[in-house]
Coordinates of C-alpha atoms in Angstrom, one line a residue:
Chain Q
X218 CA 98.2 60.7 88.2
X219 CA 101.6 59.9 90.6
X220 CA 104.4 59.1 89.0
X221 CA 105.3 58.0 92.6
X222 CA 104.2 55.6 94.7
X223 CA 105.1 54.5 98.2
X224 CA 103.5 51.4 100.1
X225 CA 104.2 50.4 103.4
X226 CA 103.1 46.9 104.2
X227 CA 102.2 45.0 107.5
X228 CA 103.9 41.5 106.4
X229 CA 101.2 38.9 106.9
X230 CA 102.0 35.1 107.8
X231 CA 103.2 33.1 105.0
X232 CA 99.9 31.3 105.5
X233 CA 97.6 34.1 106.2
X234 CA 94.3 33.9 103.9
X235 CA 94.1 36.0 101.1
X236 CA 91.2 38.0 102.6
X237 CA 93.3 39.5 105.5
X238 CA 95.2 41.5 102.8
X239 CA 92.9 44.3 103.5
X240 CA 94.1 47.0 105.6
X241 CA 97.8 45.6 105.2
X242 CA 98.5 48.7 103.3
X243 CA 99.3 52.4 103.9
X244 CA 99.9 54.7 101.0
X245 CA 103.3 57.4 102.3
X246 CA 104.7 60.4 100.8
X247 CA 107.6 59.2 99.6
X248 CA 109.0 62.4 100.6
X249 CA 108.1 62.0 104.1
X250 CA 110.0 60.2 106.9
X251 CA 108.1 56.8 107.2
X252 CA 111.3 54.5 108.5
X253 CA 112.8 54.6 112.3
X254 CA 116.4 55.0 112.8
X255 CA 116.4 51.5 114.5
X256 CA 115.5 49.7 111.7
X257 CA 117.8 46.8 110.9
X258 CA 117.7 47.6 107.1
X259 CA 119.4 50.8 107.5
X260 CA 121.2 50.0 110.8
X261 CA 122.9 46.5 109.2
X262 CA 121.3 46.7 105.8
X263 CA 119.9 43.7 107.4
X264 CA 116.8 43.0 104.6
X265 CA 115.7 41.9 101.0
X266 CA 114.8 43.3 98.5
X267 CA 113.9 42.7 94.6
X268 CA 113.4 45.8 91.5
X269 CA 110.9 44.9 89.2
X270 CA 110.4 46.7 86.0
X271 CA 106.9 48.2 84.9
X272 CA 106.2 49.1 81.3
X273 CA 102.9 50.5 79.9
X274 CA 101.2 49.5 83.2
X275 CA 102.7 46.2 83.4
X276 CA 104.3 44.7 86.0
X277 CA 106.8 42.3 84.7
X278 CA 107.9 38.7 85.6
X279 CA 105.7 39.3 89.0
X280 CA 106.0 35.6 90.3
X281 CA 109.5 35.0 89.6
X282 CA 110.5 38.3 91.2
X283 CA 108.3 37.1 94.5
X284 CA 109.8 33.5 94.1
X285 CA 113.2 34.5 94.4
X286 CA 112.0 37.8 97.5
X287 CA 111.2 34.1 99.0
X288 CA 114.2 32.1 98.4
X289 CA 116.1 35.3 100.2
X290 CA 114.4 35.4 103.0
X291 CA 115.1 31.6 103.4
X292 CA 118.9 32.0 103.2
X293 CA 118.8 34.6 105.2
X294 CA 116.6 33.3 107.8
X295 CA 113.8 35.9 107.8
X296 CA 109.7 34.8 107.8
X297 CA 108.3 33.2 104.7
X298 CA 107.0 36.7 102.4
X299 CA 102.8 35.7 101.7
X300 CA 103.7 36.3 97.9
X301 CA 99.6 36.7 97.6
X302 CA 99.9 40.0 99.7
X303 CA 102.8 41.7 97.9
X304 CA 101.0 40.6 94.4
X305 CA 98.2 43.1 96.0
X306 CA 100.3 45.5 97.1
X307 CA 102.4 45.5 93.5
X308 CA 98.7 45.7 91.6
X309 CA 98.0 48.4 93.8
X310 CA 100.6 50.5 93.2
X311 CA 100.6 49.9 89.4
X312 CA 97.0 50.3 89.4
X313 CA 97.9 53.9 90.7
X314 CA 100.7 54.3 87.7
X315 CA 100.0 56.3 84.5
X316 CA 99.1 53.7 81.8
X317 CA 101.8 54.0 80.0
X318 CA 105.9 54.5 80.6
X319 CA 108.4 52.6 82.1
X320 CA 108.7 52.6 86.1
X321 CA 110.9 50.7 88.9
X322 CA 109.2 49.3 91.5
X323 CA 111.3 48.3 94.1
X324 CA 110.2 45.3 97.2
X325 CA 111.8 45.8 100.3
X326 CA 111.6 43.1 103.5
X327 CA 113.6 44.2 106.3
X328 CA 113.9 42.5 109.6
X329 CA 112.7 45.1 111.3
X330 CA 112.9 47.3 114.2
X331 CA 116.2 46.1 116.1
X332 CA 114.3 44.6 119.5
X333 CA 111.1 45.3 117.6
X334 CA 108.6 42.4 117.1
X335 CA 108.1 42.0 113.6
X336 CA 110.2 42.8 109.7
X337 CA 109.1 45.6 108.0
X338 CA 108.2 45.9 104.4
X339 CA 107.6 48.5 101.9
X340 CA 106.9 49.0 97.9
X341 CA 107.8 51.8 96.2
X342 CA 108.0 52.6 92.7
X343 CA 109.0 55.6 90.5
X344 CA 109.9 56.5 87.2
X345 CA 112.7 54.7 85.0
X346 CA 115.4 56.6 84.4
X347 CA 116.3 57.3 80.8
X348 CA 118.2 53.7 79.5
X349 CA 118.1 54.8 75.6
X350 CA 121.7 55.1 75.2
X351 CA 122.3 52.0 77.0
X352 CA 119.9 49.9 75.2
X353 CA 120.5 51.3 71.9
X354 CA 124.6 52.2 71.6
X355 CA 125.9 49.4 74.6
X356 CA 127.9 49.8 77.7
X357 CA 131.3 49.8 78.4
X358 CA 132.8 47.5 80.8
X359 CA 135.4 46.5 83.2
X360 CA 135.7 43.5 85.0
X361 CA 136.1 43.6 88.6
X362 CA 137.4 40.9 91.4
X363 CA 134.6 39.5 93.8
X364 CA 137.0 37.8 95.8
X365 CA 135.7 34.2 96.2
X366 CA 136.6 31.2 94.4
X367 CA 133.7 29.3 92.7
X368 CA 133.5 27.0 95.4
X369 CA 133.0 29.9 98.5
X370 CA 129.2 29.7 98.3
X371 CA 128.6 26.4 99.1
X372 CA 131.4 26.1 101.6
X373 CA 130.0 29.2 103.3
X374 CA 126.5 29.8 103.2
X375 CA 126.6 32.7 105.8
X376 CA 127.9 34.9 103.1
X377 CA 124.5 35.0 101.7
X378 CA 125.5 34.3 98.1
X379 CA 122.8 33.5 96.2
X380 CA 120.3 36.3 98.5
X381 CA 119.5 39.5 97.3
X382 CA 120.3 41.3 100.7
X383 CA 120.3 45.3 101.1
X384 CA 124.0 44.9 101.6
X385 CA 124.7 46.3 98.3
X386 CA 127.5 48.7 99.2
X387 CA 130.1 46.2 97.9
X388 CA 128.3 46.6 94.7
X389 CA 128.0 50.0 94.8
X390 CA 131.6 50.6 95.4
X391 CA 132.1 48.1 92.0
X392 CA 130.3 50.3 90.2
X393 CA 132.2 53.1 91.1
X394 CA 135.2 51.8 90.4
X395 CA 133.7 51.3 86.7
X396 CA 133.2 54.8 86.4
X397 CA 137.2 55.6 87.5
X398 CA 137.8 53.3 84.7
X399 CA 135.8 55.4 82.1
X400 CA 133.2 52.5 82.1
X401 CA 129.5 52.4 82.4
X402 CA 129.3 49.2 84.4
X403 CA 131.4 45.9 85.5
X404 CA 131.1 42.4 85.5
X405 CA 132.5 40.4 88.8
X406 CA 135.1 37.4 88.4
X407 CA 135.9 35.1 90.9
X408 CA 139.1 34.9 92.5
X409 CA 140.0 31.8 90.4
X410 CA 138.9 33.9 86.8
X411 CA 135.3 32.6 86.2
X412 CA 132.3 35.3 85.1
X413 CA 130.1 35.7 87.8
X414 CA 127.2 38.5 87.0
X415 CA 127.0 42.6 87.2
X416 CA 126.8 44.3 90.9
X417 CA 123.0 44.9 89.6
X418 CA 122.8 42.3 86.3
X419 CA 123.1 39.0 84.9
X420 CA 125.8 38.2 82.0
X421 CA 124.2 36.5 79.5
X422 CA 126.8 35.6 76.3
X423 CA 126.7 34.5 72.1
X424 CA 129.2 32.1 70.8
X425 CA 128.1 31.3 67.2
X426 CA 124.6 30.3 68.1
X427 CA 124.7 29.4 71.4
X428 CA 123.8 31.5 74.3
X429 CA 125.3 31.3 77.8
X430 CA 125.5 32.1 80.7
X431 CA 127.3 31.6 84.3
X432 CA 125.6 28.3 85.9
X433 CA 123.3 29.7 88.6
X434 CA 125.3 28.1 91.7
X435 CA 125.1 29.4 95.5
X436 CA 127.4 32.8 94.1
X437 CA 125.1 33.6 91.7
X438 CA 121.9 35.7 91.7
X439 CA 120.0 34.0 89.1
X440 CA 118.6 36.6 86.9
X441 CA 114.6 36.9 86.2
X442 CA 115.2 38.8 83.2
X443 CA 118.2 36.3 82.1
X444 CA 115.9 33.2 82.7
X445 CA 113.0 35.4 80.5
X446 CA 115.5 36.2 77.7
X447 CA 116.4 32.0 77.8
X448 CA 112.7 30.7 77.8
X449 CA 112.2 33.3 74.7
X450 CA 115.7 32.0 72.9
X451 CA 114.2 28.5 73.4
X452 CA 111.1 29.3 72.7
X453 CA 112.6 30.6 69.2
X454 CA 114.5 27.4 69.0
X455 CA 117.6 29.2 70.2
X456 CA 120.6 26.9 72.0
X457 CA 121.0 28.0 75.7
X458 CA 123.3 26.6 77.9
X459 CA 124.1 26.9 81.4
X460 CA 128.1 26.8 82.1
X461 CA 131.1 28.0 84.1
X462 CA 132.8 30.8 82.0
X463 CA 136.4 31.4 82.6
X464 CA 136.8 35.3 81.5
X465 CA 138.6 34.2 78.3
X466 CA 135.4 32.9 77.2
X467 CA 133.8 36.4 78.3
X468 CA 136.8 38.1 75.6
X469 CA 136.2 35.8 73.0
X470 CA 132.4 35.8 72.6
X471 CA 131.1 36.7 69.6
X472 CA 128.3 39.7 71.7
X473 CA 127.9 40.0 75.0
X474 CA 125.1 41.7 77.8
X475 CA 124.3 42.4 80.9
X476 CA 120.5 42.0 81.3
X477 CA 118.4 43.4 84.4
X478 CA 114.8 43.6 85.1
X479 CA 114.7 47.9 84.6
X480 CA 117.4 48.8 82.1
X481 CA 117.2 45.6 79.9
X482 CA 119.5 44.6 77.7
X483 CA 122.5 46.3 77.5
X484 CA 125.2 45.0 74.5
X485 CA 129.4 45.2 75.9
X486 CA 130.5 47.6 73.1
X487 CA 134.1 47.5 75.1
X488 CA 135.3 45.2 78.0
X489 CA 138.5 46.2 79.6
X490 CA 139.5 48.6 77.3
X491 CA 139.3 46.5 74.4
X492 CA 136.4 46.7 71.6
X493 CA 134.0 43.6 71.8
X494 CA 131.3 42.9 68.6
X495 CA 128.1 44.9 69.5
X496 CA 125.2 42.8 67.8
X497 CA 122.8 46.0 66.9
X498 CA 120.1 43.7 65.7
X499 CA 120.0 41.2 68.4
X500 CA 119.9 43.9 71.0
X501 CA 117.0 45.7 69.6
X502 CA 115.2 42.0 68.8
X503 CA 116.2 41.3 73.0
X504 CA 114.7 44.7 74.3
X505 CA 111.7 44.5 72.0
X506 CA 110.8 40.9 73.6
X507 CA 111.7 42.6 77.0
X508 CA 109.6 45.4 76.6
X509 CA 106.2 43.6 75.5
X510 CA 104.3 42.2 78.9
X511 CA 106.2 39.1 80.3
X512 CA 104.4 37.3 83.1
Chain R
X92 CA 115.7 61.7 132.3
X93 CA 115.5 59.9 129.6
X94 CA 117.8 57.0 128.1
X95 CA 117.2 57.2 124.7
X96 CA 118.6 60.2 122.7
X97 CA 117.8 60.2 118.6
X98 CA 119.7 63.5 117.1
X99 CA 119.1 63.9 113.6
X100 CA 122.3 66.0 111.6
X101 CA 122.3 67.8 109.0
X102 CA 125.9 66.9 107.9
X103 CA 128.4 70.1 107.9
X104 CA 131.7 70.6 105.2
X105 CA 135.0 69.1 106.8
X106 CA 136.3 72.5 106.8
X107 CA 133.2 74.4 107.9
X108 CA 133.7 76.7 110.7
X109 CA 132.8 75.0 114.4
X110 CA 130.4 78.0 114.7
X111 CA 128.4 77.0 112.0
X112 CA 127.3 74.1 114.3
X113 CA 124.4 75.1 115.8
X114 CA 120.9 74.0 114.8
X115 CA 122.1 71.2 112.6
X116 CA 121.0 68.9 115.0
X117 CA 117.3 68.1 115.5
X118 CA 116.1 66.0 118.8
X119 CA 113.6 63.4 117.7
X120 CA 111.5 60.1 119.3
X121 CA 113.1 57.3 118.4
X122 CA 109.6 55.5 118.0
X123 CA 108.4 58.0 115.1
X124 CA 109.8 57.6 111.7
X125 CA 112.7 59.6 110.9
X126 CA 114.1 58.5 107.6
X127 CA 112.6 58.4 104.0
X128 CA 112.7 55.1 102.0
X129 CA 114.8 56.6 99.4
X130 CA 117.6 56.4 102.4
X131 CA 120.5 54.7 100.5
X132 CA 121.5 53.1 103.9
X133 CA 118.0 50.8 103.8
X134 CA 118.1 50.5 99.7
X135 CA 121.5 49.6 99.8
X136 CA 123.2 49.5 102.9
X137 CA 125.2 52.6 101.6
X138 CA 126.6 54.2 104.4
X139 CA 128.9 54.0 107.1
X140 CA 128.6 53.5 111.3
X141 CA 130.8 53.9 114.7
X142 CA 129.2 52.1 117.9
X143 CA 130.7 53.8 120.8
X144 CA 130.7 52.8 124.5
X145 CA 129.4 55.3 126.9
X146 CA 130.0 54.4 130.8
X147 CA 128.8 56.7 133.7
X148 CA 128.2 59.6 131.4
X149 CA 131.8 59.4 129.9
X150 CA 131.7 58.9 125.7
X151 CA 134.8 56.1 125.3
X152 CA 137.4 56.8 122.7
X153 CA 135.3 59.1 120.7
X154 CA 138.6 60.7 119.0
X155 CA 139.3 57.0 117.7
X156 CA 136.1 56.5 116.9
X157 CA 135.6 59.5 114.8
X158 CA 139.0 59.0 113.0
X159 CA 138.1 55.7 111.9
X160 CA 134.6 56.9 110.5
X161 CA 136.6 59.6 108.6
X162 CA 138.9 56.3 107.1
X163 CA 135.8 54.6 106.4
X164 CA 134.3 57.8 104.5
X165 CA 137.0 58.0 102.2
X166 CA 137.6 54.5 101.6
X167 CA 133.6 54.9 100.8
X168 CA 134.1 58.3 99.1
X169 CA 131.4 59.8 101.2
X170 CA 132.0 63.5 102.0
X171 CA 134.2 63.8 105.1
X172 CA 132.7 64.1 108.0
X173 CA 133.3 67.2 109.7
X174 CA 134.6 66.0 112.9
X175 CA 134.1 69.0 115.2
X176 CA 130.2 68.8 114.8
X177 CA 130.2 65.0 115.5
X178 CA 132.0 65.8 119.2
X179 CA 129.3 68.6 119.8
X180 CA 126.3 65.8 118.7
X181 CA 127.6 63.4 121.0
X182 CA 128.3 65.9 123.8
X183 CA 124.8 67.2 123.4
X184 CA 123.3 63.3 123.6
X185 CA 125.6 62.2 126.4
X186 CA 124.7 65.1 128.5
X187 CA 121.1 63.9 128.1
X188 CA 121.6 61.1 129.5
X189 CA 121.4 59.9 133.0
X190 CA 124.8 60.3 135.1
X191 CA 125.0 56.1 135.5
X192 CA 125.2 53.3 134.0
X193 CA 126.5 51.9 130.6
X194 CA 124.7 52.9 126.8
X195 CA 125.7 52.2 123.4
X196 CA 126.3 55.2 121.0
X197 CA 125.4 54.8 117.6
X198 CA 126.9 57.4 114.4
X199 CA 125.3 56.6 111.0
X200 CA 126.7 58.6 107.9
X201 CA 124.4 57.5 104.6
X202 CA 125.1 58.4 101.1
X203 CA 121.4 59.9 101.8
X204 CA 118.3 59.8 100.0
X205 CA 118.8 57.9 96.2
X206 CA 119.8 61.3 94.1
X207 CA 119.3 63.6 96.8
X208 CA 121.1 65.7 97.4
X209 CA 123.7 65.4 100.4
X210 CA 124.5 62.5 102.7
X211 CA 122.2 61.8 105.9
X212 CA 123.6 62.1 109.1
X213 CA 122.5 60.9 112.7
X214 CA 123.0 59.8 116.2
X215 CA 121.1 57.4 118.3
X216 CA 121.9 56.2 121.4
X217 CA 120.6 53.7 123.9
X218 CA 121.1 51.3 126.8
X219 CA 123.4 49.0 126.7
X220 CA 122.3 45.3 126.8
X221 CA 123.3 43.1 130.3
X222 CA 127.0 42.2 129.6
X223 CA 127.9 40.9 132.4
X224 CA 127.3 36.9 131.9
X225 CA 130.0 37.5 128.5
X226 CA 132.7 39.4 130.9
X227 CA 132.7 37.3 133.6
X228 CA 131.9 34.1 132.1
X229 CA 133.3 34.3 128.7
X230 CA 132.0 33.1 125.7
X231 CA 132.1 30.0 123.1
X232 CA 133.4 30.9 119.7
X233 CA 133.1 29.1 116.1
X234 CA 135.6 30.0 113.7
X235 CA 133.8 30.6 110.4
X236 CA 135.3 31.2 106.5
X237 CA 135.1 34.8 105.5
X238 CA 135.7 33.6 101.8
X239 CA 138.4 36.2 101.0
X240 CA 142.2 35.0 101.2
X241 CA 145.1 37.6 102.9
X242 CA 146.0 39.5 100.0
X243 CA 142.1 39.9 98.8
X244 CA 141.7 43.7 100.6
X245 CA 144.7 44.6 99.0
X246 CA 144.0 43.3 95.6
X247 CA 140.0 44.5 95.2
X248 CA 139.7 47.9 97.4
X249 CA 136.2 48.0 95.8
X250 CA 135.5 45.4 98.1
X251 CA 135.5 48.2 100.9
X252 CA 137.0 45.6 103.4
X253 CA 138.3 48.2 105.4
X254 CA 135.6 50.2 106.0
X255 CA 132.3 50.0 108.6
X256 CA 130.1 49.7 105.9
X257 CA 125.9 49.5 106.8
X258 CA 126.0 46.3 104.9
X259 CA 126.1 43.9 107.7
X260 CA 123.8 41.4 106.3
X261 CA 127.1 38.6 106.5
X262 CA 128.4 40.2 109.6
X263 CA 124.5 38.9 111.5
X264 CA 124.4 36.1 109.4
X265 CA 127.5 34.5 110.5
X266 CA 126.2 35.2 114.2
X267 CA 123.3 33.4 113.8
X268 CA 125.5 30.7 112.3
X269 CA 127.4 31.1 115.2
X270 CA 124.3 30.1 117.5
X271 CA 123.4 27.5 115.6
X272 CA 126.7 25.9 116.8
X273 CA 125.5 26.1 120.2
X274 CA 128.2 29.1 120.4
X275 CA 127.7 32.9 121.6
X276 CA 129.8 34.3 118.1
X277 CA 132.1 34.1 116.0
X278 CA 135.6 34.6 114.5
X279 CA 135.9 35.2 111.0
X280 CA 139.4 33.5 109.0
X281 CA 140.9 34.0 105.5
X282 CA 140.0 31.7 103.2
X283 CA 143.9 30.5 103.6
X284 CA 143.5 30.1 107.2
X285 CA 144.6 33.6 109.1
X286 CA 142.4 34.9 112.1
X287 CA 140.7 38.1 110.9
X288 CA 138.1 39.3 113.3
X289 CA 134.5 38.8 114.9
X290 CA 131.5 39.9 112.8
X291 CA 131.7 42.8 115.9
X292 CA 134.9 42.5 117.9
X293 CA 138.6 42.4 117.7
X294 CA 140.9 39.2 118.2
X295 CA 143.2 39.8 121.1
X296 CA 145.7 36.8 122.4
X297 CA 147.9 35.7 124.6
X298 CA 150.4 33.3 123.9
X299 CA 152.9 33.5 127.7
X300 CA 153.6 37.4 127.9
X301 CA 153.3 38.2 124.4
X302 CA 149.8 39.6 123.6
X303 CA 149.1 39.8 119.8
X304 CA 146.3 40.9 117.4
X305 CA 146.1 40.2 113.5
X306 CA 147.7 42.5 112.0
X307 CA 145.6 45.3 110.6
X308 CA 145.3 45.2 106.7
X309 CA 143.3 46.1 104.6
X310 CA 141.0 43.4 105.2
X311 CA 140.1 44.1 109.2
X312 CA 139.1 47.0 110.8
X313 CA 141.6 48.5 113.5
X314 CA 139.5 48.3 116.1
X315 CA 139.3 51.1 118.8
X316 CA 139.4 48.9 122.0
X317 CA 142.2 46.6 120.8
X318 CA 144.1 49.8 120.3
X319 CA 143.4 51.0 123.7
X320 CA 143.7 47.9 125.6
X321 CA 147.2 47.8 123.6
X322 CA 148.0 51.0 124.5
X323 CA 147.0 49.9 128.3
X324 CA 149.0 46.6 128.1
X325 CA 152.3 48.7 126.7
X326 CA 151.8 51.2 129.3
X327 CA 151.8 48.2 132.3
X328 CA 154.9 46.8 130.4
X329 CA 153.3 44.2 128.4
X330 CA 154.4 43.1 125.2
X331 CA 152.2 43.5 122.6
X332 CA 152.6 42.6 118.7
X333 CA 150.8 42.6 115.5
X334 CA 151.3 39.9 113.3
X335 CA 149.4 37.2 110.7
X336 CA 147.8 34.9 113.2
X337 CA 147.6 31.0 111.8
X338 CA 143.7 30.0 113.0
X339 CA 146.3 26.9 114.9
X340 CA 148.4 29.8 116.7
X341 CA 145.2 31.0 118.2
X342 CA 144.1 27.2 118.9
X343 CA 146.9 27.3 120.9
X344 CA 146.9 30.9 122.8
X345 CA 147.4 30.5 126.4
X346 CA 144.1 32.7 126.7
X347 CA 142.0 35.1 123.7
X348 CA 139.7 37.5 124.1
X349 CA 136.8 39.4 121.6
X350 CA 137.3 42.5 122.3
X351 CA 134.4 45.4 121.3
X352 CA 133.1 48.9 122.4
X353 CA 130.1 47.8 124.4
X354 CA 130.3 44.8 125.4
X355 CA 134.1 45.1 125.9
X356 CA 136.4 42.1 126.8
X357 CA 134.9 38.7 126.4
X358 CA 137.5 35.6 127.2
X359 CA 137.0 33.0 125.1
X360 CA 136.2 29.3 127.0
X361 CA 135.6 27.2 123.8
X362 CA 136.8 27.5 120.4
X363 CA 134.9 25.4 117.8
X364 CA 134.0 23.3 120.5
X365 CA 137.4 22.5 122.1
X366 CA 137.7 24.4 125.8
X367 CA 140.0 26.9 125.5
X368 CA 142.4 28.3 128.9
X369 CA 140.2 31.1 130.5
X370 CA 142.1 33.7 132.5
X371 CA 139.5 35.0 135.0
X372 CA 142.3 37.8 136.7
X373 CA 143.2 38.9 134.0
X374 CA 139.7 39.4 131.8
X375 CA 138.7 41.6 134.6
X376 CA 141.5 43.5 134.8
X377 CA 141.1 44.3 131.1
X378 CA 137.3 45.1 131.8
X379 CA 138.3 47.2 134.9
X380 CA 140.5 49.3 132.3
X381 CA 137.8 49.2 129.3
X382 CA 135.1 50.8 131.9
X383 CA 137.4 53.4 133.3
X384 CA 137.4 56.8 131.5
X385 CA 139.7 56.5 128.0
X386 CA 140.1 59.1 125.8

């Protein structure tokens, strides 16, 4: 079987029946050109997109993965996705999958073909890369200046805050910077020294027994596999809270992790330099939930 | 002939010898797909861009151009670019193209294909839209928050505010925004109330015979047509002077103008919906410059 596949996808009205699915679909060679220079993803990295994780032939968290494609494309003003056509597209392509292994399948809605008349949208998924060490001995960290105070979001919604947009080279550029530091990943603060999340993760923190995490405001992605991890903790009569976390908070925490739909949970053995407690047992307890099919 | 030209480029070494040119370009239709989904510059707008004017089969400022895409590679550590074989790919495009009339010149340089291995490289260019209403008319303007405060480039490099980044997704988003207001665009100010730039363009005023420009920091991008129309302006005698620009000092400019490689000087009539003084002589005596040749 593939280990690849690639989907492109003729976006149907958010309305469209179910039925007209059919056809929507065309299977590429991922090594193949199938994208036009004009396209507004790759000319203004003008798009959406969403990475959901697939383990042992299951997708994961599907729905809240699709909600959220749809609350993007609200902020940033492209057509309502019809989340009935990309759940057919994504069993599609994991219907396609080996049966078992982990895989990232990534969403992409762009706007399209600059002057063209429609977005563009494609699926593609492909094997997970090795997160063992990750998962299993913890990450590193550094934490990194976004630049906004807590408040920019909702004074200026054309930053796109709380959308998943292709724009990622900001955070691509964080993570670089990580790396310089001799760290594996980095956690933005605000300008005013509140946690925000990872360039590609949510920040989820234990105090004693209650577990936190940055209140999901207009700067804030909110996480699918964070919101998983907190209906499990609540559903094992775990406290959760939802808060603004000045970085102190993020120092003094008694384990820390950045959680994300393909790696999982990965425990802050080191933030800044200095050693943070790495809960061993929790982690493995996290990424054994994460790991079992989550809908 | 015909007005489109798509080069693909198979990026060369800096230092590779300007022999070694030849046959890393390949011509092809602009309508067919040319790029893989892996492209880093749709996944994550990961790459880098110049637009450059082309009038009467003259390539504007292409030096300028090219030197700022080398600035923006190493503020984005991509590979830099090897200059020599970007002038031969737009020489080869621009003498495809009919003799008259006005096109814009697109370079992309993408991280490339997600752990491929080199960077993508290529050219596209195309007719320019009808600019005449915006240079002899002018155009309303909106003033919107960028988020970041004057000392944020400085402080946060990560945050790649000096570079031409593909991630754009903010710079469209403020236009629509901008529309919304009943405006043509916008300009973008610090969070602590400095004039940075448009989403697009450069901020040029004129407060009696002093003409002045924000000062280039890290935060805004030295734009090439400022610098020539500068460079015009000092060479007519004009005084010209960079400096942090209050958002009230350009309330109060005796005329301002967005300034940009295609679409060139636009004089701004209304400024968040107050009229702003319109200097009709003068606007096309700056677009009477812009479309002469400038090296």
């Amino acid at each position: 079987m593939p280990d690849t596949v690639t989907l492109l996808i003729e976006p149907l009205a958010a309305d469209a029946d179910a039925t007209a699915v059919d056809g929507t679909f065309r299977e590429v060679d991922a090594s193949a050109p199938a994208l036009r220079v004009g396209e507004l993803s790759t000319q203004r990295g003008d798009g959406i997109f969403e990475t959901i994780g697939v383990v042992d032939g299951h997708a994961q968290e599907v729905r809240p993965h699709l909600e959220r494609l749809r609350n993007s494309a609200r902020i940033c003003e492209l057509p309502e996705p019809n989340l009935a056509q990309w759940e057919a597209a994504i069993a599609r392509a994991v219907g396609a999958l080996p049966a078992t292994g982990e895989f990232a399948l990534k969403l992409v809605l762009s706007r399209g073909v600059e002057h063209g008349p429609a977005p563009t949208a494609w699926l593609h998924v492909s094997p997970a890369a090795d997160f063992s060490a990750p998962r299993e001995r913890g990450i590193r960290v550094v934490t990194l200046d976004r630049g906004y105070d807590r408040g920019t979001a909702e004074r200026a919604p054309w930053l796109l805050l709380g959308a998943k947009t292709l724009s990622y080279a900001v955070n691509m550029a964080a993570l670089r910077e990580a790396h310089r530091h001799g760290a594996d990943d980095t956690i933005f603060v605000t300008s005013d020294g509140y946690v925000m999340e990872g360039p590609t993760s949510s920040v989820i923190l234990r105090h004693g027994d209650v577990w936190s995490t940055p209140a999901p405001s207009g700067a804030i992605l909110h996480g699918t596999t964070q919101l998983s991890l907190f209906e499990h903790l609540e559903a094992t009569d775990r406290r959760t809270e939802y808060r603004d976390i000045p970085v102190d908070e993020l120092r003094s925490a008694d384990a820390a992790w950045l959680v994300s739909s393909v790696r999982l949970a990965a425990g802050i053995t080191e933030l800044d330099g200095a050693p943070m407690p790495y809960d061993a047992a929790e982690t493995r307890a996290l990424n054994e939930y994460l790991l079992s099919p989550r809908d």
